Short mmCIF file of C-alpha atoms in Angstrom, two decimals:
data_model
loop_
_atom_site.label_atom_id
_atom_site.label_comp_id
_atom_site.label_asym_id
_atom_site.label_seq_id
_atom_site.Cartn_x
_atom_site.Cartn_y
_atom_site.Cartn_z
CA MET G 5 -23.80 -28.00 10.64
CA GLY G 6 -22.16 -25.16 12.55
CA VAL G 7 -18.51 -24.14 12.57
CA PRO G 8 -16.59 -27.03 14.19
CA LEU G 9 -15.67 -26.45 17.81
CA SER G 10 -12.14 -27.50 16.91
CA GLN G 11 -11.89 -24.55 14.51
CA MET G 12 -13.19 -22.12 17.11
CA ALA G 13 -10.72 -23.47 19.65
CA THR G 14 -7.84 -23.33 17.17
CA VAL G 15 -8.50 -19.69 16.30
CA ALA G 16 -9.06 -18.67 19.93
CA SER G 17 -5.88 -20.37 21.12
CA HIS G 18 -3.91 -18.81 18.26
CA VAL G 19 -5.08 -15.31 19.20
CA VAL G 20 -4.44 -15.84 22.91
CA ARG G 21 -0.91 -17.15 22.21
CA GLN G 22 -0.13 -14.10 20.12
CA LYS G 23 -1.37 -11.76 22.82
CA LEU G 24 0.59 -13.55 25.52
CA LYS G 25 3.70 -13.14 23.36
CA GLY G 26 2.96 -9.44 23.04
CA ASN G 27 2.53 -9.64 19.25
CA LYS G 28 0.41 -6.72 18.08
CA ARG G 29 0.47 -7.76 14.44
CA TYR G 30 -0.22 -11.40 13.74
CA PRO G 31 -1.93 -13.32 10.92
CA LEU G 32 -5.40 -14.76 11.30
CA VAL G 33 -6.27 -15.75 7.72
CA LEU G 34 -3.86 -16.18 4.82
CA MET G 35 -5.41 -14.90 1.60
CA LEU G 36 -3.74 -17.30 -0.82
CA GLU G 37 -4.41 -16.64 -4.52
CA PRO G 38 -3.22 -19.66 -6.50
CA LEU G 39 -4.16 -17.99 -9.81
CA PHE G 40 -5.92 -14.92 -11.23
CA ARG G 41 -7.85 -16.37 -14.17
CA CYS G 42 -11.55 -16.98 -13.97
CA ASN G 43 -14.58 -18.20 -15.91
CA LEU G 44 -16.63 -15.10 -15.09
CA ALA G 45 -16.36 -11.36 -15.68
CA CYS G 46 -17.72 -9.34 -12.78
CA ALA G 47 -18.01 -5.59 -13.22
CA GLY G 48 -16.98 -4.93 -9.63
CA CYS G 49 -13.85 -7.07 -9.82
CA GLY G 50 -10.57 -5.29 -9.20
CA LYS G 51 -8.19 -8.02 -10.41
CA ILE G 52 -9.36 -8.46 -13.95
CA GLN G 53 -6.79 -6.39 -15.81
CA HIS G 54 -3.75 -8.67 -15.67
CA PRO G 55 -2.22 -9.48 -19.07
CA LYS G 56 -2.87 -12.90 -20.58
CA PRO G 57 0.53 -14.41 -19.65
CA ILE G 58 -0.21 -13.63 -15.98
CA LEU G 59 -3.73 -15.03 -16.24
CA LYS G 60 -2.31 -18.27 -17.60
CA ASP G 61 0.19 -18.61 -14.76
CA GLN G 62 -0.44 -20.22 -11.37
CA LEU G 63 1.25 -21.07 -8.10
CA THR G 64 2.56 -24.59 -7.59
CA PRO G 65 1.26 -26.66 -4.69
CA GLU G 66 4.69 -26.35 -3.06
CA GLN G 67 4.53 -22.54 -3.25
CA CYS G 68 1.08 -22.59 -1.63
CA TRP G 69 2.16 -24.87 1.20
CA ARG G 70 5.35 -22.89 1.80
CA ALA G 71 3.41 -19.62 2.08
CA ALA G 72 0.98 -21.18 4.58
CA GLU G 73 3.83 -22.49 6.73
CA GLU G 74 5.74 -19.20 6.51
CA CYS G 75 2.72 -17.14 7.51
CA GLY G 76 1.50 -19.38 10.32
CA ALA G 77 -2.18 -18.33 10.15
CA PRO G 78 -4.57 -21.06 11.33
CA MET G 79 -6.94 -20.42 8.41
CA VAL G 80 -6.33 -20.14 4.68
CA ALA G 81 -8.75 -18.57 2.18
CA LEU G 82 -8.26 -19.51 -1.46
CA PRO G 83 -9.68 -16.68 -3.58
CA GLY G 84 -8.66 -15.69 -7.10
CA GLY G 85 -9.70 -15.79 -9.89
CA GLU G 86 -11.53 -19.08 -9.72
CA PRO G 87 -9.47 -21.62 -7.73
CA LEU G 88 -11.34 -24.58 -9.21
CA LEU G 89 -9.65 -23.79 -12.54
CA HIS G 90 -6.28 -24.72 -11.05
CA PRO G 91 -5.39 -28.23 -12.31
CA GLN G 92 -3.85 -29.14 -8.93
CA ILE G 93 -6.40 -27.53 -6.64
CA GLY G 94 -7.29 -30.85 -5.01
CA GLU G 95 -3.63 -31.46 -4.18
CA ILE G 96 -3.23 -27.90 -2.86
CA VAL G 97 -6.21 -28.22 -0.54
CA ALA G 98 -5.17 -31.66 0.71
CA GLY G 99 -1.67 -30.38 1.50
CA LEU G 100 -3.07 -27.42 3.44
CA THR G 101 -5.50 -29.50 5.51
CA ASP G 102 -2.77 -32.08 6.17
CA ARG G 103 -0.77 -29.21 7.66
CA GLY G 104 -3.60 -28.47 10.07
CA LYS G 105 -5.04 -25.45 8.26
CA TYR G 106 -8.74 -24.67 8.04
CA VAL G 107 -9.36 -23.93 4.37
CA TYR G 108 -12.07 -21.80 2.77
CA LEU G 109 -12.06 -22.37 -0.98
CA CYS G 110 -13.76 -19.33 -2.55
CA THR G 111 -15.66 -20.16 -5.72
CA ASN G 112 -18.40 -18.90 -8.01
CA ALA G 113 -19.56 -22.58 -8.00
CA ILE G 114 -19.88 -22.91 -11.78
CA LEU G 115 -17.52 -25.89 -11.61
CA LEU G 116 -18.24 -26.96 -8.05
CA GLU G 117 -20.48 -29.97 -8.71
CA LYS G 118 -18.12 -31.28 -11.40
CA LYS G 119 -15.04 -30.90 -9.17
CA LEU G 120 -16.34 -32.40 -5.92
CA ASP G 121 -14.57 -35.71 -6.55
CA LEU G 122 -11.23 -33.89 -6.17
CA PHE G 123 -11.93 -33.33 -2.48
CA LYS G 124 -12.85 -35.27 0.64
CA PRO G 125 -15.38 -33.93 3.16
CA SER G 126 -13.49 -32.64 6.17
CA LYS G 127 -14.01 -30.34 9.12
CA ARG G 128 -10.96 -28.47 7.78
CA LEU G 129 -12.47 -27.67 4.36
CA SER G 130 -15.33 -25.35 3.49
CA PHE G 131 -16.48 -24.18 0.07
CA SER G 132 -17.18 -20.44 0.25
CA VAL G 133 -19.61 -19.74 -2.59
CA HIS G 134 -19.92 -16.19 -3.87
CA ILE G 135 -23.60 -15.19 -3.90
CA ASP G 136 -24.22 -11.49 -4.55
CA GLY G 137 -27.93 -11.41 -3.94
CA PRO G 138 -31.05 -13.25 -5.16
CA ARG G 139 -31.16 -14.62 -8.70
CA GLU G 140 -31.61 -11.41 -10.71
CA GLU G 141 -29.17 -9.34 -8.67
CA HIS G 142 -26.52 -12.06 -8.60
CA ASP G 143 -26.65 -12.72 -12.33
CA GLU G 144 -26.42 -9.00 -13.01
CA ALA G 145 -23.41 -8.67 -10.68
CA VAL G 146 -21.51 -11.49 -12.40
CA CYS G 147 -22.61 -10.32 -15.86
CA ARG G 148 -24.06 -13.66 -16.94
CA GLU G 149 -27.55 -15.11 -16.76
CA GLY G 150 -28.11 -18.47 -15.12
CA VAL G 151 -25.11 -18.43 -12.78
CA PHE G 152 -27.22 -18.09 -9.63
CA ASP G 153 -29.13 -21.31 -10.37
CA VAL G 154 -25.91 -23.17 -11.14
CA ALA G 155 -24.39 -21.94 -7.87
CA ILE G 156 -27.41 -23.02 -5.84
CA GLU G 157 -27.30 -26.49 -7.38
CA GLY G 158 -23.59 -26.68 -6.64
CA ILE G 159 -24.21 -25.74 -3.02
CA LYS G 160 -26.91 -28.39 -2.68
CA ALA G 161 -24.68 -31.04 -4.26
CA ALA G 162 -21.77 -30.23 -1.95
CA ILE G 163 -23.96 -30.29 1.15
CA ALA G 164 -25.48 -33.61 0.05
CA ARG G 165 -21.96 -35.04 -0.20
CA GLY G 166 -21.15 -33.97 3.35
CA PHE G 167 -19.05 -30.88 2.63
CA ARG G 168 -19.10 -27.70 4.68
CA VAL G 169 -20.51 -24.83 2.61
CA THR G 170 -20.59 -21.12 3.43
CA THR G 171 -21.48 -18.15 1.27
CA ASN G 172 -19.84 -14.79 0.63
CA THR G 173 -21.88 -11.75 -0.41
CA THR G 174 -20.44 -8.42 -1.50
CA VAL G 175 -22.99 -5.64 -1.11
CA PHE G 176 -23.05 -2.55 -3.36
CA ASN G 177 -25.11 0.66 -3.22
CA ASN G 178 -27.77 -0.77 -5.55
CA ALA G 179 -28.64 -3.53 -3.06
CA ASP G 180 -32.26 -3.79 -1.92
CA PRO G 181 -32.24 -4.64 1.82
CA VAL G 182 -35.49 -6.58 1.54
CA ARG G 183 -34.09 -8.71 -1.26
CA VAL G 184 -30.84 -9.31 0.64
CA ARG G 185 -32.85 -10.56 3.61
CA GLU G 186 -34.82 -12.84 1.28
CA MET G 187 -31.47 -14.22 0.10
CA PHE G 188 -30.53 -14.97 3.74
CA GLU G 189 -33.76 -16.95 4.02
CA GLN G 190 -33.10 -18.95 0.86
CA LEU G 191 -29.51 -19.77 1.78
CA THR G 192 -30.56 -20.82 5.27
CA ASP G 193 -33.28 -23.03 3.83
CA ILE G 194 -30.84 -24.98 1.66
CA GLY G 195 -28.54 -25.60 4.61
CA VAL G 196 -25.46 -23.40 4.26
CA GLU G 197 -23.28 -23.42 7.39
CA GLY G 198 -22.88 -19.69 7.56
CA MET G 199 -23.11 -16.51 5.52
CA MET G 200 -20.55 -13.73 5.14
CA VAL G 201 -21.42 -10.19 4.07
CA SER G 202 -19.16 -7.28 3.27
CA PRO G 203 -19.39 -3.93 1.46
CA GLY G 204 -17.64 -3.63 -1.88
CA TYR G 205 -14.24 -1.96 -2.02
CA PRO G 206 -13.70 0.64 -4.80
CA TYR G 207 -11.07 -1.09 -6.90
CA GLU G 208 -9.56 1.50 -9.21
CA LYS G 209 -9.52 -0.86 -12.22
CA ALA G 210 -13.02 -2.27 -11.80
CA PRO G 211 -15.21 -1.59 -14.87
CA ASP G 212 -18.15 -0.44 -12.75
CA GLN G 213 -17.23 2.45 -10.43
CA GLU G 214 -20.77 3.70 -9.93
CA HIS G 215 -21.98 1.22 -7.34
CA PHE G 216 -19.28 1.14 -4.67
CA LEU G 217 -20.37 2.23 -1.19
CA VAL G 218 -18.97 5.13 0.81
CA ALA G 219 -18.73 4.67 4.57
CA ASP G 220 -21.93 6.44 5.62
CA GLU G 221 -23.88 4.54 2.93
CA THR G 222 -22.43 1.28 4.26
CA VAL G 223 -23.66 2.00 7.79
CA ARG G 224 -27.14 3.08 6.68
CA LEU G 225 -27.49 0.07 4.40
CA PHE G 226 -26.37 -2.50 6.96
CA LYS G 227 -28.49 -0.92 9.68
CA THR G 228 -31.43 -1.81 7.47
CA ILE G 229 -30.24 -5.23 6.30
CA LEU G 230 -29.37 -6.28 9.86
CA ALA G 231 -32.05 -4.32 11.74
CA ASP G 232 -33.78 -7.46 12.98
CA VAL G 233 -31.56 -10.50 12.48
CA LYS G 234 -33.51 -13.75 12.61
CA LYS G 235 -32.20 -16.39 15.00
CA ARG G 236 -32.17 -18.98 12.21
CA TRP G 237 -29.62 -16.96 10.22
CA THR G 238 -26.02 -17.91 10.89
CA PHE G 239 -23.21 -15.57 9.89
CA ASN G 240 -19.72 -16.85 9.33
CA GLN G 241 -18.04 -13.81 10.87
CA SER G 242 -17.49 -12.01 14.14
CA PRO G 243 -20.51 -10.32 15.76
CA LEU G 244 -18.30 -7.28 16.39
CA PHE G 245 -17.66 -6.93 12.67
CA LEU G 246 -21.40 -7.00 11.97
CA GLU G 247 -21.87 -4.38 14.69
CA PHE G 248 -19.10 -2.35 13.03
CA LEU G 249 -21.01 -2.46 9.74
CA ARG G 250 -24.12 -1.22 11.58
CA GLY G 251 -22.14 1.66 13.09
CA ASN G 252 -22.43 0.25 16.62
CA HIS G 253 -18.79 -0.66 17.29
CA ALA G 254 -15.58 1.18 16.42
CA LEU G 255 -12.75 -0.77 14.79
CA ASP G 256 -9.50 0.20 13.12
CA CYS G 257 -8.03 -1.68 10.18
CA HIS G 258 -5.89 -4.74 10.95
CA ALA G 259 -4.83 -5.42 7.37
CA TRP G 260 -1.88 -7.48 8.60
CA GLY G 261 -4.38 -9.99 10.01
CA MET G 262 -5.23 -11.21 6.50
CA PRO G 263 -1.99 -11.06 4.49
CA THR G 264 -2.08 -11.89 0.79
CA TYR G 265 0.26 -14.16 -1.15
CA ASN G 266 0.01 -14.64 -4.92
CA LEU G 267 2.06 -14.99 -8.11
CA PHE G 268 3.98 -11.80 -7.34
CA GLY G 269 4.78 -12.53 -3.69
CA TRP G 270 3.45 -10.99 -0.47
CA GLN G 271 1.20 -8.09 -1.48
CA LYS G 272 1.60 -4.66 0.17
CA PRO G 273 -0.23 -3.46 2.13
CA CYS G 274 -3.31 -5.67 1.93
CA TYR G 275 -5.60 -7.85 -0.15
CA LEU G 276 -7.45 -4.81 -1.51
CA MET G 277 -4.56 -2.49 -2.38
CA ASP G 278 -1.53 -3.26 -4.56
CA GLU G 279 1.47 -1.10 -3.68
CA GLY G 280 4.24 -3.57 -4.31
CA TYR G 281 5.35 -6.98 -3.11
CA CYS G 282 7.73 -8.58 -0.61
CA ASP G 283 9.70 -11.79 -0.90
CA THR G 284 8.88 -12.96 2.63
CA TYR G 285 6.09 -12.60 5.17
CA GLU G 286 8.51 -11.14 7.72
CA GLU G 287 9.54 -8.47 5.22
CA LEU G 288 5.88 -7.60 4.63
CA ILE G 289 5.19 -7.07 8.32
CA ALA G 290 8.40 -5.12 8.90
CA SER G 291 8.43 -2.95 5.77
CA VAL G 292 4.86 -1.64 5.58
CA GLU G 293 4.12 1.61 7.41
CA TRP G 294 0.86 0.32 8.82
CA ALA G 295 -0.04 3.67 10.40
CA ASN G 296 -0.50 5.00 6.85
CA TYR G 297 -3.46 2.69 6.21
CA GLY G 298 -6.96 2.22 7.59
CA ARG G 299 -9.80 4.71 7.97
CA ALA G 300 -8.12 6.37 10.97
CA SER G 301 -4.98 7.10 8.94
CA GLY G 302 -6.60 9.66 6.67
CA ASN G 303 -5.40 7.77 3.61
CA PRO G 304 -7.99 8.60 0.90
CA LYS G 305 -7.79 5.05 -0.44
CA CYS G 306 -8.94 3.77 2.96
CA THR G 307 -11.58 6.39 3.79
CA ASP G 308 -14.60 4.34 2.71
CA CYS G 309 -13.22 0.84 3.29
CA MET G 310 -15.16 -1.25 5.79
CA VAL G 311 -14.34 -4.60 4.18
CA HIS G 312 -13.94 -7.79 6.18
CA SER G 313 -10.37 -8.38 4.96
CA GLY G 314 -9.29 -5.32 6.93
CA TYR G 315 -11.75 -5.26 9.80
CA GLU G 316 -12.71 -8.87 10.55
CA ALA G 317 -9.26 -9.48 12.05
CA ALA G 318 -9.71 -6.29 14.08
CA ALA G 319 -13.03 -7.62 15.38
CA VAL G 320 -11.45 -10.91 16.45
CA ASP G 321 -8.59 -9.04 18.12
CA ALA G 322 -11.11 -6.83 19.95
CA THR G 323 -13.02 -9.88 21.10
CA PHE G 324 -10.01 -11.22 22.96
CA GLY G 325 -8.48 -7.83 23.74
CA SER G 326 -10.91 -6.68 26.40
CA VAL G 327 -13.53 -8.01 28.77
CA GLY G 328 -16.10 -5.74 27.13
CA GLY G 329 -15.34 -7.09 23.66
CA LEU G 330 -15.52 -10.67 24.87
CA LEU G 331 -18.83 -10.13 26.66
CA LYS G 332 -20.37 -8.30 23.72
CA THR G 333 -19.35 -11.14 21.39
CA ALA G 334 -20.61 -13.78 23.80
CA ARG G 335 -24.00 -12.09 24.12
CA ALA G 336 -24.37 -11.82 20.35
CA THR G 337 -23.28 -15.43 19.89
CA LEU G 338 -25.74 -16.76 22.47
CA PHE G 339 -28.70 -14.47 21.84
CA GLY G 340 -28.10 -12.98 18.39
CA LEU G 341 -27.34 -9.42 17.37
CA PRO G 342 -29.39 -6.86 19.32
CA ALA G 343 -32.24 -5.36 17.35
CA GLY G 344 -31.43 -1.93 16.02
CA ALA G 345 -33.31 0.89 14.40
CA PRO G 346 -33.33 0.43 10.64
CA GLY G 347 -31.40 2.91 8.56
CA ASP G 348 -32.81 5.14 5.87
CA ALA G 349 -33.99 2.47 3.47
CA THR G 350 -34.96 5.09 0.90
CA ALA G 351 -31.27 5.92 0.50
CA HIS G 352 -30.72 2.43 -0.84
CA GLN G 353 -33.44 1.85 -3.31
CA PRO G 354 -32.03 -0.25 -6.16
CA LYS G 355 -30.38 1.61 -9.01
CA LYS G 356 -30.13 0.10 -12.43
CA SER G 357 -26.59 -1.21 -12.75
CA SER G 358 -24.44 0.03 -15.59
CA ALA G 359 -22.26 -3.08 -15.34
CA PRO G 360 -21.36 -4.37 -18.79
CA ALA G 361 -22.02 -7.97 -19.70
CA GLY G 362 -19.14 -10.18 -20.68
CA ASP G 363 -16.55 -12.66 -19.47
CA LEU G 364 -14.10 -10.89 -17.19
CA VAL G 365 -12.34 -12.33 -14.16
CA GLN G 366 -14.25 -12.67 -10.90
CA LEU G 367 -12.71 -11.85 -7.57
CA SER G 368 -14.07 -13.85 -4.64
CA ILE G 369 -13.25 -12.59 -1.19
#
């Protein structure tokens, strides 16, 4: 099952309305973190260092709904932490979909099959399952054996029950392009609606700092991974963002397009960086010096960031911001991404990860 036409129309009309109003900074996806705690410990996770009292805390359903209404984005992503650990997650999701939001519940899927009865299949709800490669690579990334198989069974169970299911893959510099493409095949075979890929962002507090990608590595790696995209593969993201990852389309960061709300408030400036919080969404938009962020700004924290939470919104804006962007997107949507010369695959031969095993907190984005 593909992305519902109603969702495409909702997003398109939202963007067009904002442009007609002359709004240069508008929300596309609310990154709503109902809690930080998790049942995994991923070495590349940047939100695993909160003290225990914070990890035990959580947003109320009312706080979640209020943030969604205040922001006004047509889509809401529920990362964390592991949202399925929230005792009221079913109520939170139902309240968001009742308010007309399209919800992507990000999960490592360990609890997915057990929690399915909390939800009703809907065009407005998709489970976004974090899959960081084939079995061996995924289990190494999440620092626990057997998680990949549990996640695959959870995906199959959700699809069998009529739920929309997508996947989310964070790619690091130890990724083997051939193995990533094999993962695309496997996920397509079991019937996922769409796949999302993004390079890892170098969180300062992540235990494993060795395997984050710098910008030129990202382009070379994705040129190889996406050199010849098969028509049967469906990606749950803008073609212009995928072209950006391949170095074929220039984008600047639109961090305001995916604002973050969590236990501390509205996070400045974006989902990936924590430089303080605002009490309201309006304050967030007005108070952040946006020119100081993004690769074009020269900010060293942004130099190597090519992550979807900053650039997917830019790709959507570019799609509707020019005839060229719209035509390029339309061609890729109808005929697939154009074949490109593969990058230097030898630069991305797998390296043995130094990620420690254990039970930290997973971040799903």
